[in-house]
PDB file of N, CA, C and O in Angstrom:
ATOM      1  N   UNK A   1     101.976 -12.922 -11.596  1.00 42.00           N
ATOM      2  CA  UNK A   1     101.387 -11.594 -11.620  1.00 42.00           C
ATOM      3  C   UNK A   1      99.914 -11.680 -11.238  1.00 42.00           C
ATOM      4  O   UNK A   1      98.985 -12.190 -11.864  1.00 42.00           O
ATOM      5  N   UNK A   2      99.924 -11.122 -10.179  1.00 57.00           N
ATOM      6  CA  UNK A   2      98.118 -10.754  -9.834  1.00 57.00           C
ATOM      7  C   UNK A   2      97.318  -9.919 -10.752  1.00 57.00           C
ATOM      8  O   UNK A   2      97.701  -8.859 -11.247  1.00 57.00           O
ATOM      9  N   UNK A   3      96.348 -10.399 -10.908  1.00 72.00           N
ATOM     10  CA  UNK A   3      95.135  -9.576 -11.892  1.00 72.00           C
ATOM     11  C   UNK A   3      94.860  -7.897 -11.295  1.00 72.00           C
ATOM     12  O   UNK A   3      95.234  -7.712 -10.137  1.00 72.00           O
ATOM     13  N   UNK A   4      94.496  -7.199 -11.720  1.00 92.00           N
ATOM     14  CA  UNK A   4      93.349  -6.004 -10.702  1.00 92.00           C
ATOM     15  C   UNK A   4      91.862  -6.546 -10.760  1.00 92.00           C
ATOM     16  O   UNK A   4      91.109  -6.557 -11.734  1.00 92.00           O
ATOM     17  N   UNK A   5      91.600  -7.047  -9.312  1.00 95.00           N
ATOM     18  CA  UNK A   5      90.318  -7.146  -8.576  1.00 95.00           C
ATOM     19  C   UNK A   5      89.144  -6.028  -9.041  1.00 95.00           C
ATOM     20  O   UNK A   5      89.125  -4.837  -8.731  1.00 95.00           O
ATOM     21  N   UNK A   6      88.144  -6.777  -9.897  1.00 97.00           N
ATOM     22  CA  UNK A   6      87.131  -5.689 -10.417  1.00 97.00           C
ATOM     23  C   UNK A   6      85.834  -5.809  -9.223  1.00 97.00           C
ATOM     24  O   UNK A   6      85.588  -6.789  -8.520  1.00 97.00           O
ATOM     25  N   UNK A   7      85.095  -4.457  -9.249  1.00 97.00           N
ATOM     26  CA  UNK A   7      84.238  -4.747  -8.187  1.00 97.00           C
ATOM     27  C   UNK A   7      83.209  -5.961  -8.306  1.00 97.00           C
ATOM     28  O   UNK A   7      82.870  -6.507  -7.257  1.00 97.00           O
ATOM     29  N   UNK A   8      82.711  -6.398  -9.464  1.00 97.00           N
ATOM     30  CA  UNK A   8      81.779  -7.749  -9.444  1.00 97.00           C
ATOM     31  C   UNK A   8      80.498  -6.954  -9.371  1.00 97.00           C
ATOM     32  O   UNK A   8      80.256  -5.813  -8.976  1.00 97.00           O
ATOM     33  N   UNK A   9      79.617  -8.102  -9.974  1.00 98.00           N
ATOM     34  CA  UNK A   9      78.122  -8.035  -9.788  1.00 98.00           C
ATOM     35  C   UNK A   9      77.310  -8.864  -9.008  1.00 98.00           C
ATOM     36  O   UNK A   9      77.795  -9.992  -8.917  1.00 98.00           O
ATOM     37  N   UNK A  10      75.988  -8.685  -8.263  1.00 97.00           N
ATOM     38  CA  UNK A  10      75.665  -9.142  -6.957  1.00 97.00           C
ATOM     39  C   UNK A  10      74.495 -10.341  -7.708  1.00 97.00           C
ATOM     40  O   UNK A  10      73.892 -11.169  -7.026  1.00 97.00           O
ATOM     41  N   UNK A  11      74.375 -10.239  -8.927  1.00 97.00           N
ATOM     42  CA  UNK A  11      73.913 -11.457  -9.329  1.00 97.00           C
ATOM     43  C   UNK A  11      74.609 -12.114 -10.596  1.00 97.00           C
ATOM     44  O   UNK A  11      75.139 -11.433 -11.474  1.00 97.00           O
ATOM     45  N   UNK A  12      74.559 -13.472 -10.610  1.00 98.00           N
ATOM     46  CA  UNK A  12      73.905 -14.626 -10.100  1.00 98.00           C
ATOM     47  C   UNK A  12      74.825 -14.951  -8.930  1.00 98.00           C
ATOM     48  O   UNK A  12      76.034 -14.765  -9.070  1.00 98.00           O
ATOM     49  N   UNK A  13      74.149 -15.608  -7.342  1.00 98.00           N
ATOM     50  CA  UNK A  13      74.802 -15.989  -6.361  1.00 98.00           C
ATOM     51  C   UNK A  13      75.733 -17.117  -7.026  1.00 98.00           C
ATOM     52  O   UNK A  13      75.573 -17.937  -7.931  1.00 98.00           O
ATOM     53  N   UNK A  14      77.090 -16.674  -5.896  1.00 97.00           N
ATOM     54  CA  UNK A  14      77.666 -17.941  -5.952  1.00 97.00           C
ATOM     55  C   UNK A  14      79.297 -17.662  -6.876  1.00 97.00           C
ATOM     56  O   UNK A  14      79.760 -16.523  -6.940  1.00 97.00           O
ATOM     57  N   UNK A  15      79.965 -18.781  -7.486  1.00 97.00           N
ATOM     58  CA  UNK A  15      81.003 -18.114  -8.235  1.00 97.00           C
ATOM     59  C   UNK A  15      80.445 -18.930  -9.189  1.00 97.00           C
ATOM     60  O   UNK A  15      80.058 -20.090  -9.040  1.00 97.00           O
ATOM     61  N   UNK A  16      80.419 -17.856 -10.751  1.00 97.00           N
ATOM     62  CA  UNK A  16      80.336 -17.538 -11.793  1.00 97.00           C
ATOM     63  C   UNK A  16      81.008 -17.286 -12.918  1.00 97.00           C
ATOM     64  O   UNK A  16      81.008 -16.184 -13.467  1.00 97.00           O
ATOM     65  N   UNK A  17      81.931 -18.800 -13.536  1.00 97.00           N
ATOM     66  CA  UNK A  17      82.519 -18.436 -14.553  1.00 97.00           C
ATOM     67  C   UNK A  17      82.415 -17.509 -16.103  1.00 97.00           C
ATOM     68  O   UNK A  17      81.453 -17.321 -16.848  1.00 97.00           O
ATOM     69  N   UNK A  18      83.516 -17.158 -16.167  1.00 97.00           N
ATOM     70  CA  UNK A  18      83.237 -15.927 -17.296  1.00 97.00           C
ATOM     71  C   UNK A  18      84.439 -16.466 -18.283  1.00 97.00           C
ATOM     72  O   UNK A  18      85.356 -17.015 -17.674  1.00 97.00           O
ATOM     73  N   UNK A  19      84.556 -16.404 -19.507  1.00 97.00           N
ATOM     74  CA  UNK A  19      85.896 -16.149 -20.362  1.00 97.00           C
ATOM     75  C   UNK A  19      87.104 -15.682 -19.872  1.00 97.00           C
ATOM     76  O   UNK A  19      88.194 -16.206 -20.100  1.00 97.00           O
ATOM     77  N   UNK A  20      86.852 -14.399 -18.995  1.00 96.00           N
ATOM     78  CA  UNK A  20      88.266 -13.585 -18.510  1.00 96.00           C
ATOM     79  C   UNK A  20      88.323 -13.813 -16.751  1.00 96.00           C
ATOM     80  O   UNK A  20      89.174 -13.162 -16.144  1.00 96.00           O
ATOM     81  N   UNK A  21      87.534 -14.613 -16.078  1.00 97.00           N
ATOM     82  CA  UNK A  21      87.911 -14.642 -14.952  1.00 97.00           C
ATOM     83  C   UNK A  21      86.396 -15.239 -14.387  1.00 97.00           C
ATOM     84  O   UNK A  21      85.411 -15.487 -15.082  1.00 97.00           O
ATOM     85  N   UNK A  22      86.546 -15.397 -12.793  1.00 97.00           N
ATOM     86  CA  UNK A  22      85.023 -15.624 -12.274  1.00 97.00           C
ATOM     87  C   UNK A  22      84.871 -14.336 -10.995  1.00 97.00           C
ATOM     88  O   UNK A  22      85.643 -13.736 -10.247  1.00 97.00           O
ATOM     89  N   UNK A  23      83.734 -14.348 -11.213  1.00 98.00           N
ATOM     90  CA  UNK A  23      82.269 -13.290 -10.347  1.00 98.00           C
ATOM     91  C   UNK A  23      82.122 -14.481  -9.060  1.00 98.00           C
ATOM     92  O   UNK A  23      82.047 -15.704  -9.183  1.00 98.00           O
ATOM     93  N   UNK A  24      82.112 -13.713  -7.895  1.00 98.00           N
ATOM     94  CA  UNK A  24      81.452 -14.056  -6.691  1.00 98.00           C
ATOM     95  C   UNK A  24      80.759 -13.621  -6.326  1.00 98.00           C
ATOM     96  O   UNK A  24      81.115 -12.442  -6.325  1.00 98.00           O
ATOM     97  N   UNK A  25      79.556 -13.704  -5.804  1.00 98.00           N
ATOM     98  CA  UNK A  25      78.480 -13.327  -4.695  1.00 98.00           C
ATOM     99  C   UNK A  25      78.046 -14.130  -3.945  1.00 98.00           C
ATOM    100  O   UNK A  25      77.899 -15.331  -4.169  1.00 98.00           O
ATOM    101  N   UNK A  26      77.751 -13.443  -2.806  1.00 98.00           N
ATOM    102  CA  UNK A  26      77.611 -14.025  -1.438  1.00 98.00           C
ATOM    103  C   UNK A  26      76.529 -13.268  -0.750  1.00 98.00           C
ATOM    104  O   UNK A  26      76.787 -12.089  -0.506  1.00 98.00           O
ATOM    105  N   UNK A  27      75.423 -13.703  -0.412  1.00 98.00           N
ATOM    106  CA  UNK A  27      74.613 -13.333   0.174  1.00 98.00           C
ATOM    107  C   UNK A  27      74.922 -13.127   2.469  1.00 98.00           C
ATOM    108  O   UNK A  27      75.078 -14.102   3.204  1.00 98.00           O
ATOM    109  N   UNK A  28      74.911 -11.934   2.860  1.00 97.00           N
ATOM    110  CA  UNK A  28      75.345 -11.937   4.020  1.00 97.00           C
ATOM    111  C   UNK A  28      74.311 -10.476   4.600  1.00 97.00           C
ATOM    112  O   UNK A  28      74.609  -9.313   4.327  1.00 97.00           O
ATOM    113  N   UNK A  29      73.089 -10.885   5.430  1.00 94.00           N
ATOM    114  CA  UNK A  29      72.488  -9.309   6.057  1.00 94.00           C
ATOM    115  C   UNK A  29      73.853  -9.052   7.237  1.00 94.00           C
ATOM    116  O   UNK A  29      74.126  -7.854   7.322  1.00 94.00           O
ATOM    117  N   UNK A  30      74.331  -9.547   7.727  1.00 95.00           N
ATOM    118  CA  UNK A  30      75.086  -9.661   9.040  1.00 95.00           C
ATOM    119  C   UNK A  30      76.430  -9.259   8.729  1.00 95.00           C
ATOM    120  O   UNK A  30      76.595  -8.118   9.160  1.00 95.00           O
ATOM    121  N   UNK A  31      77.445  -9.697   8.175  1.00 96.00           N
ATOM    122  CA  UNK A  31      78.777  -9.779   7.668  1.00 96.00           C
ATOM    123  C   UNK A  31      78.980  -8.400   7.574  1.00 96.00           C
ATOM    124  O   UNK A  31      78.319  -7.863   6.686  1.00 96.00           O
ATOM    125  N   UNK A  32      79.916  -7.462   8.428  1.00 96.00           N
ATOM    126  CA  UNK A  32      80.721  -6.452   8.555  1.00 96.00           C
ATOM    127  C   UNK A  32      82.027  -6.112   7.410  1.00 96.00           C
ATOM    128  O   UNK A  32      82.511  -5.081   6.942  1.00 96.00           O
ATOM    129  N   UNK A  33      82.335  -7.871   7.231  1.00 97.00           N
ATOM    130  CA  UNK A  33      83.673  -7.791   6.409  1.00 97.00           C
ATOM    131  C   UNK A  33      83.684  -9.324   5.790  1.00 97.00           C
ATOM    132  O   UNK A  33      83.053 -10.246   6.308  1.00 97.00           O
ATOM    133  N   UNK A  34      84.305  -9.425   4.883  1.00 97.00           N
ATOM    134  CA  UNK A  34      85.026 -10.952   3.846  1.00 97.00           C
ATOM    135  C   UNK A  34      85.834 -10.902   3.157  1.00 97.00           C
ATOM    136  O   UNK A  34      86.115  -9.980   2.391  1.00 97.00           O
ATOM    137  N   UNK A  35      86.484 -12.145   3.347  1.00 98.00           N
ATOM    138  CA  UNK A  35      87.464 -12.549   2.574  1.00 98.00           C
ATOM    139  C   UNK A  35      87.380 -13.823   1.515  1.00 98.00           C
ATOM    140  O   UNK A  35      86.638 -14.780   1.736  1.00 98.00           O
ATOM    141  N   UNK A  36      88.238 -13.727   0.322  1.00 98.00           N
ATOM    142  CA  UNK A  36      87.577 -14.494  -0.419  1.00 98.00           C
ATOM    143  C   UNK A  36      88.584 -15.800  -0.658  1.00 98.00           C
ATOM    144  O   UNK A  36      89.091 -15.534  -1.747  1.00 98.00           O
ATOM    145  N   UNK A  37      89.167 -17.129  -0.196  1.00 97.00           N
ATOM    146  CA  UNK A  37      90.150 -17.285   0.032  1.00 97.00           C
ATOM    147  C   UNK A  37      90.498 -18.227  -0.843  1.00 97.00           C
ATOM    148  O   UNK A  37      89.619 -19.046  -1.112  1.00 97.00           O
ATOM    149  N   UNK A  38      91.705 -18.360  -1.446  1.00 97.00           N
ATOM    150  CA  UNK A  38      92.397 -18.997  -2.940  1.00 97.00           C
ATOM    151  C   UNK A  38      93.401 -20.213  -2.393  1.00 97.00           C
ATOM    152  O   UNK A  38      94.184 -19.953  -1.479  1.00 97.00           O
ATOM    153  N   UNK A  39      93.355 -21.627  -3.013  1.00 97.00           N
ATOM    154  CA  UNK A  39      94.177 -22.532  -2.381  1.00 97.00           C
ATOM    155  C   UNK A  39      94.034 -23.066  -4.178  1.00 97.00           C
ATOM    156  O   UNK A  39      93.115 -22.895  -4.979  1.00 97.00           O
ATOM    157  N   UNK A  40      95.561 -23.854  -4.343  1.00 93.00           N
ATOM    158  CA  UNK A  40      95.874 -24.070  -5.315  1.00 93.00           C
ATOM    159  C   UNK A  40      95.773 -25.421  -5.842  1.00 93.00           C
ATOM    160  O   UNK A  40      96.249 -25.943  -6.850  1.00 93.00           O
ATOM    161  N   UNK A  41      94.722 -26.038  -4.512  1.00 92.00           N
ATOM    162  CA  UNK A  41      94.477 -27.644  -4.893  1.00 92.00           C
ATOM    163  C   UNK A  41      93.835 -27.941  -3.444  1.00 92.00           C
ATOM    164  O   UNK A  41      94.066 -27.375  -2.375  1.00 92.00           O
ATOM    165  N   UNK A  42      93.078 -28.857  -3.697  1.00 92.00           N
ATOM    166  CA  UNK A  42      91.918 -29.434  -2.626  1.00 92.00           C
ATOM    167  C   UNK A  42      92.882 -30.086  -1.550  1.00 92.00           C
ATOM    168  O   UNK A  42      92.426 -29.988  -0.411  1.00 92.00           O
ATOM    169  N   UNK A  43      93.684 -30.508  -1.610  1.00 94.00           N
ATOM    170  CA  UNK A  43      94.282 -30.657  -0.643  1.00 94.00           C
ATOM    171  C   UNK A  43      95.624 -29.609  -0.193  1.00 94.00           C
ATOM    172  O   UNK A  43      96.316 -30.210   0.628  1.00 94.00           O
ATOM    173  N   UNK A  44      96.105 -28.409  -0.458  1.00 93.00           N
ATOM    174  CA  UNK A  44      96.436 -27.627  -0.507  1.00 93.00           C
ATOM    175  C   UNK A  44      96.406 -27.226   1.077  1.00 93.00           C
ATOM    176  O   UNK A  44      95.289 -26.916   1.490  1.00 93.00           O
ATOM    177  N   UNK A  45      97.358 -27.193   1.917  1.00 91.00           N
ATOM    178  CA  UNK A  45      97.589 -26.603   3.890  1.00 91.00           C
ATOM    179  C   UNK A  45      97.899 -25.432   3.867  1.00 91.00           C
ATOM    180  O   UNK A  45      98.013 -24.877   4.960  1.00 91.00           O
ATOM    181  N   UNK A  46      98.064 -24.903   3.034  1.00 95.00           N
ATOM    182  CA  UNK A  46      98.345 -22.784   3.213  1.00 95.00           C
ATOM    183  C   UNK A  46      97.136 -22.579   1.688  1.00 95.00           C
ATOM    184  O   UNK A  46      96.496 -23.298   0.920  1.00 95.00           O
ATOM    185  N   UNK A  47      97.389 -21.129   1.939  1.00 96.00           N
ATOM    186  CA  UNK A  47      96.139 -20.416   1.296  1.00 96.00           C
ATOM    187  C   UNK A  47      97.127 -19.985   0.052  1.00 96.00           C
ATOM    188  O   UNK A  47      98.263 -19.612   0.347  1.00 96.00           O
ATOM    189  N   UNK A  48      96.680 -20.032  -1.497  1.00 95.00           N
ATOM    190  CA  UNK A  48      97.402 -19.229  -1.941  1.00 95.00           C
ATOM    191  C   UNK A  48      97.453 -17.163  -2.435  1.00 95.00           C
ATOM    192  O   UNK A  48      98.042 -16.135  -2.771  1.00 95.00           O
ATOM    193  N   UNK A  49      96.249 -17.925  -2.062  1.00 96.00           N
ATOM    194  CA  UNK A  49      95.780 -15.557  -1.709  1.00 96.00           C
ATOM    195  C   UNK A  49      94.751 -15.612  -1.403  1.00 96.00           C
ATOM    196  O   UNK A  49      94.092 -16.628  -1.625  1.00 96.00           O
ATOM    197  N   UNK A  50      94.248 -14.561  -0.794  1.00 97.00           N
ATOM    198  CA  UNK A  50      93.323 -14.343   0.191  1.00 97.00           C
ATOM    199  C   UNK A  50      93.341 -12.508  -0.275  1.00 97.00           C
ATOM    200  O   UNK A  50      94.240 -11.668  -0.288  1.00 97.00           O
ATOM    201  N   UNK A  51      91.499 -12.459  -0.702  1.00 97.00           N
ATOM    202  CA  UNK A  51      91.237 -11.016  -1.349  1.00 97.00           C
ATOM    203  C   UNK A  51      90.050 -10.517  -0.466  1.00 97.00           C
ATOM    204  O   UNK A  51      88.914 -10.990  -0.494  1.00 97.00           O
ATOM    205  N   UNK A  52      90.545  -9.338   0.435  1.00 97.00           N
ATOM    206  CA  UNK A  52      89.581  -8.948   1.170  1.00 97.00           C
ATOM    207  C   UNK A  52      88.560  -8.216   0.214  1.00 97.00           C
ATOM    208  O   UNK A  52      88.882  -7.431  -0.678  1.00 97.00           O
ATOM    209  N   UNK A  53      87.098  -8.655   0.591  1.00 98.00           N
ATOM    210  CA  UNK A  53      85.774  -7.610   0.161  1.00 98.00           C
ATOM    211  C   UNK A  53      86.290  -6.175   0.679  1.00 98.00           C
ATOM    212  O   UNK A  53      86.798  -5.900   1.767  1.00 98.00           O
ATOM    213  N   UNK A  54      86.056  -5.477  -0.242  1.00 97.00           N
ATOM    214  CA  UNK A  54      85.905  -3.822   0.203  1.00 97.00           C
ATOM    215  C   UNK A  54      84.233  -3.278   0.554  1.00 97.00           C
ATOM    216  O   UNK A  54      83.234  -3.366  -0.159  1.00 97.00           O
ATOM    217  N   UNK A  55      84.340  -2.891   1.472  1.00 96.00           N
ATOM    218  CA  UNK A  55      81.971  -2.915   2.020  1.00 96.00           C
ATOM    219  C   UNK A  55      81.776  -1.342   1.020  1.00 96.00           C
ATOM    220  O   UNK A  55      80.683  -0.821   0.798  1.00 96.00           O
ATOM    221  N   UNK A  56      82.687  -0.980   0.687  1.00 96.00           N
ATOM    222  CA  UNK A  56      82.305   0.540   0.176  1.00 96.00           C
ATOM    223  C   UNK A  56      82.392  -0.082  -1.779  1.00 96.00           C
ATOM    224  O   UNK A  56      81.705   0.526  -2.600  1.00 96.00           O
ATOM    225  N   UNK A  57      82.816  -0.650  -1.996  1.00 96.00           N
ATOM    226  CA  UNK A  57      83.149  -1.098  -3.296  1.00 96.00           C
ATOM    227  C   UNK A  57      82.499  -2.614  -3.841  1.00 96.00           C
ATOM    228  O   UNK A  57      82.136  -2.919  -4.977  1.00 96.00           O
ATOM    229  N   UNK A  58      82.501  -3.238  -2.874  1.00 98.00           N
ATOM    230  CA  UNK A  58      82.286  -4.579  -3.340  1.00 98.00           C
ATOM    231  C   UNK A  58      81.257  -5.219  -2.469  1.00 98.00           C
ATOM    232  O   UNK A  58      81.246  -6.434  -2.274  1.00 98.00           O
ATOM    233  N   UNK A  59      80.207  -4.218  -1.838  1.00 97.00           N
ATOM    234  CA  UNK A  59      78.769  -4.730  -1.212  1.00 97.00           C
ATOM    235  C   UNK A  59      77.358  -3.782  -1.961  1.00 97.00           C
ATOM    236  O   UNK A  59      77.274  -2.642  -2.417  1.00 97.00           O
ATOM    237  N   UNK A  60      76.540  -4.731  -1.825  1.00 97.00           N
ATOM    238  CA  UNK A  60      75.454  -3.984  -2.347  1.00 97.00           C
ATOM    239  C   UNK A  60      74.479  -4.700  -1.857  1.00 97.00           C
ATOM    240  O   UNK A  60      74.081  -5.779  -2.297  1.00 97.00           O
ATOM    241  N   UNK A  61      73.993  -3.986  -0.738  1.00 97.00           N
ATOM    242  CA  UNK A  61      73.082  -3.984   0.322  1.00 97.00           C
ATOM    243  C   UNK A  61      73.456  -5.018   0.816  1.00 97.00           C
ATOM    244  O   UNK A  61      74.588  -5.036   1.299  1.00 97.00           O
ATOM    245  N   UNK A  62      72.600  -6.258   0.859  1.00 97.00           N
ATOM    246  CA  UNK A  62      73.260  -7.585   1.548  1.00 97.00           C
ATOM    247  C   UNK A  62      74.328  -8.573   0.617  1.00 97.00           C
ATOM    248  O   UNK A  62      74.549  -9.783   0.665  1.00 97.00           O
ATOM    249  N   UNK A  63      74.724  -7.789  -0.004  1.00 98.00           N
ATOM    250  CA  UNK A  63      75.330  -8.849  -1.455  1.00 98.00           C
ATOM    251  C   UNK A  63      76.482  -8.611  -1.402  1.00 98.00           C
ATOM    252  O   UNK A  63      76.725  -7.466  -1.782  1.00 98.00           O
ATOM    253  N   UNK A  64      77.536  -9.307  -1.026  1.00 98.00           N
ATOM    254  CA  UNK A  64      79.247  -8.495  -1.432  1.00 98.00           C
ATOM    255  C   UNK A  64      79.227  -9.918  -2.893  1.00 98.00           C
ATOM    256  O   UNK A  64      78.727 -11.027  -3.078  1.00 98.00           O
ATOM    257  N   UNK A  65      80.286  -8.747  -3.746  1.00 98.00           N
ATOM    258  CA  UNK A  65      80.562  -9.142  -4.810  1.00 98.00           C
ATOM    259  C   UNK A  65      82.043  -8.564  -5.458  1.00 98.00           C
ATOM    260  O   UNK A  65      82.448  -7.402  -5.463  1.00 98.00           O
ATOM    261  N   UNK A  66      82.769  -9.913  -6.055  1.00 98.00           N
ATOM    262  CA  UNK A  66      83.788  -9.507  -6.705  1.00 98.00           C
ATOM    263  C   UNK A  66      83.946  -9.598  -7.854  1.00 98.00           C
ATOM    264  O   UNK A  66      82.856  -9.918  -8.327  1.00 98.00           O
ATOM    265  N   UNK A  67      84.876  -9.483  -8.833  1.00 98.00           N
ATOM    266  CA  UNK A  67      85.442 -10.050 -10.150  1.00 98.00           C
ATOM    267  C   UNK A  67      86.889 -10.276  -9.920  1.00 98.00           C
ATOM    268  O   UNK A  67      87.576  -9.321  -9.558  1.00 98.00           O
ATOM    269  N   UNK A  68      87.367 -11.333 -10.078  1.00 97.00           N
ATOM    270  CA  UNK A  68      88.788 -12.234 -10.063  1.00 97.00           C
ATOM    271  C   UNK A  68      89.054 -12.014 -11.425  1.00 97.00           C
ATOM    272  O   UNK A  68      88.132 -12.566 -12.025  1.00 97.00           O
ATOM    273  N   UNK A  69      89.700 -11.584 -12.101  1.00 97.00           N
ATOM    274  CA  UNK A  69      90.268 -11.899 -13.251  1.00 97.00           C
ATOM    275  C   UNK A  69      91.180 -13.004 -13.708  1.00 97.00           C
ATOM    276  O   UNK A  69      91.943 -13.145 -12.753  1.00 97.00           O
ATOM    277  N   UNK A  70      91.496 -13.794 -14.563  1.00 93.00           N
ATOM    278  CA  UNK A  70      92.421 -14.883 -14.826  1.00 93.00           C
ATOM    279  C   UNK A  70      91.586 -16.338 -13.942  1.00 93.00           C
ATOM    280  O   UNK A  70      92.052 -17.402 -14.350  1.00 93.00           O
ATOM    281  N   UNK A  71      91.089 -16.418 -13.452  1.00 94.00           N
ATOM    282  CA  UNK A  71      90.415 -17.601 -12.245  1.00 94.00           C
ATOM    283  C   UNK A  71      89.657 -18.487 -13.693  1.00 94.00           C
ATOM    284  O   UNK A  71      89.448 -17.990 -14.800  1.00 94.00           O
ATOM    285  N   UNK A  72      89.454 -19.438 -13.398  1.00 92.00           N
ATOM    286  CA  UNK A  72      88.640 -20.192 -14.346  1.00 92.00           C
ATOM    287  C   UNK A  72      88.246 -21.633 -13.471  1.00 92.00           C
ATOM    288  O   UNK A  72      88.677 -21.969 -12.367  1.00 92.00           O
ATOM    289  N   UNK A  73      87.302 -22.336 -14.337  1.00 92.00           N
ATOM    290  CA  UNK A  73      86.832 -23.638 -13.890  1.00 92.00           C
ATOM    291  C   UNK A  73      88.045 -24.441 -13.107  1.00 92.00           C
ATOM    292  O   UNK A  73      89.225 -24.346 -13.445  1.00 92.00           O
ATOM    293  N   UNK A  74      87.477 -25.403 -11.791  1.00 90.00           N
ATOM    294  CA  UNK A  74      88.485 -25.850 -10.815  1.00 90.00           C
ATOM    295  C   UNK A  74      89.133 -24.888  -9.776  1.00 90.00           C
ATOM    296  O   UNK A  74      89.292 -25.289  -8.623  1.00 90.00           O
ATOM    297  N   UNK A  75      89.438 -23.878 -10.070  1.00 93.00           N
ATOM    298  CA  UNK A  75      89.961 -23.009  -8.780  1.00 93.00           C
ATOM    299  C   UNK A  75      89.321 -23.741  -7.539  1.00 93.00           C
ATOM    300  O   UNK A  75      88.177 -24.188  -7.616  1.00 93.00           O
ATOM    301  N   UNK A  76      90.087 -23.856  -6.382  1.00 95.00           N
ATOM    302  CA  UNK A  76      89.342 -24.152  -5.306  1.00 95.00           C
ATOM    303  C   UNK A  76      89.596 -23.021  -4.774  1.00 95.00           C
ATOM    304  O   UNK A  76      90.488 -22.235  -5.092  1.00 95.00           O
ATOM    305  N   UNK A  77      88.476 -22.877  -3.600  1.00 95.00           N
ATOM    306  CA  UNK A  77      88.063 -21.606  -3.001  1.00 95.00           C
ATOM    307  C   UNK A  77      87.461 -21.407  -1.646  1.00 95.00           C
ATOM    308  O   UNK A  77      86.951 -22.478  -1.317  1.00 95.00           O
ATOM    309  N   UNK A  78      87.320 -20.618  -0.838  1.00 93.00           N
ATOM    310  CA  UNK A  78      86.564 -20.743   0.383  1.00 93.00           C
ATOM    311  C   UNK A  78      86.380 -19.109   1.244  1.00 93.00           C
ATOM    312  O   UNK A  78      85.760 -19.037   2.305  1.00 93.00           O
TER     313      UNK A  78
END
């Protein structure tokens, strides 16, 4: 079962563990669009989900930001 994707906060950069999930931010003046992409081990050859940024929901000014719910320490990511 997938979580519901919360919009996130644009600080602290970077991903940001929490108790109930981790926060991303990404600093981008340029970037039109992102994706935030989920693999289930470092050596892992397919993606296991892939969560597009929304620019109306999940940017703030140069900052896109999410909240993952359920994610915790180790997730690999890209």
């Amino acid at each position: 079962m997938q979580s519901t994707i919360k919009a996130g906060k644009s600080f602290p950069l970077g991903a940001t563990v929490y108790p109930d999930g981790v926060n991303f931010s990404i600093y981008s003046k340029s970037s039109t669009a992102l994706e935030l992409l989920l693999f289930d081990h470092g050596d892992a050859v397919r993606l296991s989900r892939v969560i597009a940024f929304d620019p109306r929901r999940n940017r703030t000014f140069d900052y896109w930001h999410l909240f993952v719910p359920d994610l915790g320490p180790g997730q690999v990511y890209g």
